[in-house]
mmCIF file of C-alpha atoms in Angstrom:
data_model
loop_
_atom_site.group_PDB
_atom_site.id
_atom_site.type_symbol
_atom_site.label_atom_id
_atom_site.label_comp_id
_atom_site.label_asym_id
_atom_site.label_seq_id
_atom_site.Cartn_x
_atom_site.Cartn_y
_atom_site.Cartn_z
ATOM 1 C CA GLN U 11 -3.982 -10.606 -14.967
ATOM 2 C CA VAL U 12 -2.207 -9.774 -11.724
ATOM 3 C CA GLN U 13 -3.670 -11.017 -8.452
ATOM 4 C CA LEU U 14 -2.676 -9.474 -5.123
ATOM 5 C CA VAL U 15 -2.398 -11.051 -1.668
ATOM 6 C CA GLU U 16 -1.549 -8.990 1.408
ATOM 7 C CA SER U 17 0.030 -10.343 4.573
ATOM 8 C CA GLY U 18 1.785 -9.119 7.689
ATOM 9 C CA GLY U 19 -1.040 -7.432 9.536
ATOM 10 C CA GLY U 20 -1.628 -7.923 13.225
ATOM 11 C CA LEU U 21 -1.881 -6.338 16.646
ATOM 12 C CA VAL U 22 0.897 -4.041 17.828
ATOM 13 C CA GLN U 23 1.326 -1.519 20.600
ATOM 14 C CA ALA U 24 1.602 2.176 19.859
ATOM 15 C CA GLY U 25 5.151 3.035 18.878
ATOM 16 C CA GLY U 26 5.745 -0.403 17.430
ATOM 17 C CA SER U 27 6.409 -1.542 13.888
ATOM 18 C CA LEU U 28 4.903 -3.852 11.305
ATOM 19 C CA THR U 29 5.810 -4.732 7.755
ATOM 20 C CA LEU U 30 3.030 -5.501 5.303
ATOM 21 C CA SER U 31 3.713 -7.483 2.167
ATOM 22 C CA CYS U 32 1.756 -7.624 -1.049
ATOM 23 C CA ALA U 33 2.588 -10.600 -3.246
ATOM 24 C CA ALA U 34 1.507 -10.462 -6.856
ATOM 25 C CA SER U 35 0.978 -13.270 -9.288
ATOM 26 C CA GLY U 36 1.507 -12.835 -12.991
ATOM 27 C CA ARG U 37 4.487 -12.045 -15.164
ATOM 28 C CA THR U 38 3.686 -8.362 -15.717
ATOM 29 C CA PHE U 39 4.023 -7.197 -12.101
ATOM 30 C CA SER U 40 7.024 -5.025 -12.901
ATOM 31 C CA SER U 41 4.911 -2.882 -15.223
ATOM 32 C CA TYR U 42 2.423 -1.914 -12.498
ATOM 33 C CA ALA U 43 2.435 1.041 -10.176
ATOM 34 C CA MET U 44 1.468 -0.149 -6.709
ATOM 35 C CA GLY U 45 -0.441 1.561 -3.974
ATOM 36 C CA TRP U 46 -1.540 0.990 -0.396
ATOM 37 C CA PHE U 47 -4.829 2.246 0.970
ATOM 38 C CA ARG U 48 -6.500 1.783 4.321
ATOM 39 C CA GLN U 49 -10.010 1.833 5.637
ATOM 40 C CA ALA U 50 -10.988 2.303 9.250
ATOM 41 C CA PRO U 51 -14.476 1.389 10.483
ATOM 42 C CA GLY U 52 -17.018 3.930 9.371
ATOM 43 C CA LYS U 53 -14.534 5.817 7.206
ATOM 44 C CA GLU U 54 -13.721 6.059 3.537
ATOM 45 C CA ARG U 55 -10.834 4.102 2.085
ATOM 46 C CA GLU U 56 -7.893 6.496 2.039
ATOM 47 C CA PHE U 57 -4.569 6.678 0.270
ATOM 48 C CA VAL U 58 -1.465 5.671 2.232
ATOM 49 C CA ALA U 59 1.419 5.336 -0.223
ATOM 50 C CA ALA U 60 2.314 4.561 -3.827
ATOM 51 C CA ILE U 61 5.382 3.436 -5.722
ATOM 52 C CA SER U 62 6.087 3.573 -9.436
ATOM 53 C CA TRP U 63 6.759 0.488 -11.551
ATOM 54 C CA ASN U 64 10.534 0.695 -11.098
ATOM 55 C CA GLY U 65 10.563 2.135 -7.576
ATOM 56 C CA GLY U 66 11.895 5.440 -8.827
ATOM 57 C CA ASN U 67 8.978 7.446 -7.490
ATOM 58 C CA ARG U 68 7.293 7.186 -4.117
ATOM 59 C CA LEU U 69 4.441 9.162 -2.655
ATOM 60 C CA TYR U 70 3.082 9.159 0.891
ATOM 61 C CA ALA U 71 0.051 10.555 2.632
ATOM 62 C CA ASP U 72 0.932 13.374 4.999
ATOM 63 C CA SER U 73 -0.295 11.292 7.926
ATOM 64 C CA VAL U 74 2.352 8.589 7.351
ATOM 65 C CA GLU U 75 5.213 10.590 5.845
ATOM 66 C CA GLY U 76 8.411 9.886 7.742
ATOM 67 C CA ARG U 77 6.968 6.830 9.492
ATOM 68 C CA PHE U 78 6.079 4.483 6.617
ATOM 69 C CA THR U 79 8.387 3.315 3.847
ATOM 70 C CA LEU U 80 7.218 1.649 0.654
ATOM 71 C CA SER U 81 9.518 -0.521 -1.418
ATOM 72 C CA ARG U 82 9.251 -3.196 -4.070
ATOM 73 C CA ASP U 83 11.214 -6.179 -5.283
ATOM 74 C CA ASN U 84 10.189 -6.912 -8.843
ATOM 75 C CA ALA U 85 12.240 -10.112 -8.890
ATOM 76 C CA LYS U 86 10.015 -11.418 -6.079
ATOM 77 C CA ASN U 87 6.799 -9.785 -7.336
ATOM 78 C CA THR U 88 6.356 -8.215 -3.924
ATOM 79 C CA VAL U 89 5.742 -4.792 -2.465
ATOM 80 C CA TYR U 90 6.586 -4.004 1.173
ATOM 81 C CA LEU U 91 5.122 -1.353 3.459
ATOM 82 C CA GLN U 92 7.354 -0.835 6.473
ATOM 83 C CA MET U 93 5.355 0.916 9.200
ATOM 84 C CA ASN U 94 7.198 2.433 12.146
ATOM 85 C CA SER U 95 6.089 4.545 15.105
ATOM 86 C CA LEU U 96 2.578 3.224 14.737
ATOM 87 C CA LYS U 97 -0.299 5.152 16.289
ATOM 88 C CA PRO U 98 -3.792 4.032 17.283
ATOM 89 C CA GLU U 99 -5.149 6.108 14.410
ATOM 90 C CA ASP U 100 -3.268 3.836 11.995
ATOM 91 C CA THR U 101 -5.712 1.069 12.894
ATOM 92 C CA ALA U 102 -7.482 -0.040 9.713
ATOM 93 C CA VAL U 103 -7.740 -2.707 7.070
ATOM 94 C CA TYR U 104 -4.855 -2.152 4.675
ATOM 95 C CA TYR U 105 -5.317 -2.877 0.990
ATOM 96 C CA CYS U 106 -2.749 -3.311 -1.726
ATOM 97 C CA ALA U 107 -3.674 -2.069 -5.206
ATOM 98 C CA ALA U 108 -2.141 -2.107 -8.664
ATOM 99 C CA VAL U 109 -2.527 -0.235 -11.917
ATOM 100 C CA SER U 110 -0.683 -0.228 -15.205
ATOM 101 C CA ARG U 111 -0.161 2.771 -17.467
ATOM 102 C CA ALA U 112 -1.617 5.392 -15.143
ATOM 103 C CA PRO U 113 -0.241 8.932 -14.848
ATOM 104 C CA TRP U 114 1.744 9.388 -11.671
ATOM 105 C CA GLU U 115 -0.346 12.450 -10.893
ATOM 106 C CA VAL U 116 -3.404 10.321 -10.075
ATOM 107 C CA VAL U 117 -1.869 7.586 -7.910
ATOM 108 C CA ARG U 118 -3.453 9.068 -4.782
ATOM 109 C CA GLU U 119 -6.919 8.409 -6.162
ATOM 110 C CA ARG U 120 -8.682 5.190 -5.269
ATOM 111 C CA ASP U 121 -10.421 4.972 -8.639
ATOM 112 C CA THR U 122 -7.063 4.917 -10.436
ATOM 113 C CA TYR U 123 -6.493 1.304 -9.423
ATOM 114 C CA ASN U 124 -8.175 -1.628 -11.111
ATOM 115 C CA LEU U 125 -6.645 -4.462 -9.077
ATOM 116 C CA TRP U 126 -7.091 -4.913 -5.326
ATOM 117 C CA GLY U 127 -6.095 -7.395 -2.675
ATOM 118 C CA GLN U 128 -8.418 -8.707 0.009
ATOM 119 C CA GLY U 129 -6.924 -6.574 2.770
ATOM 120 C CA THR U 130 -5.071 -7.236 6.010
ATOM 121 C CA GLN U 131 -6.052 -5.924 9.437
ATOM 122 C CA VAL U 132 -3.683 -3.688 11.372
ATOM 123 C CA THR U 133 -4.629 -2.864 14.948
ATOM 124 C CA VAL U 134 -2.565 -0.478 17.055
ATOM 125 C CA SER U 135 -3.327 -0.463 20.760
ATOM 126 C CA SER U 136 -2.717 2.559 22.966
#
């Protein structure tokens, strides 16, 4: 069973950058597709980005396309979400998620994932 731990959140000014990390335990990490979701107060948890098991496919929400970059290092069992040009509307708790053997077509859907981290807070001030 893979367990996920996010880190790297914090407070940043608009226009700044942060890199979130998601460290996974377990020897089967490289077989999992990984996703990032976020949830702002009073809102539903929404898709941010996903990456396939080997990094060959990436998918981004329209709201972060061109500003966020998702990558993974399977040797380190870690996924990275580089966030640039941050906006106040990016403020949320960011969650890392994992799933094995799921069709790529459904990686935007929250219910696709069966493993979740505890979340890390990102706050962007204006």
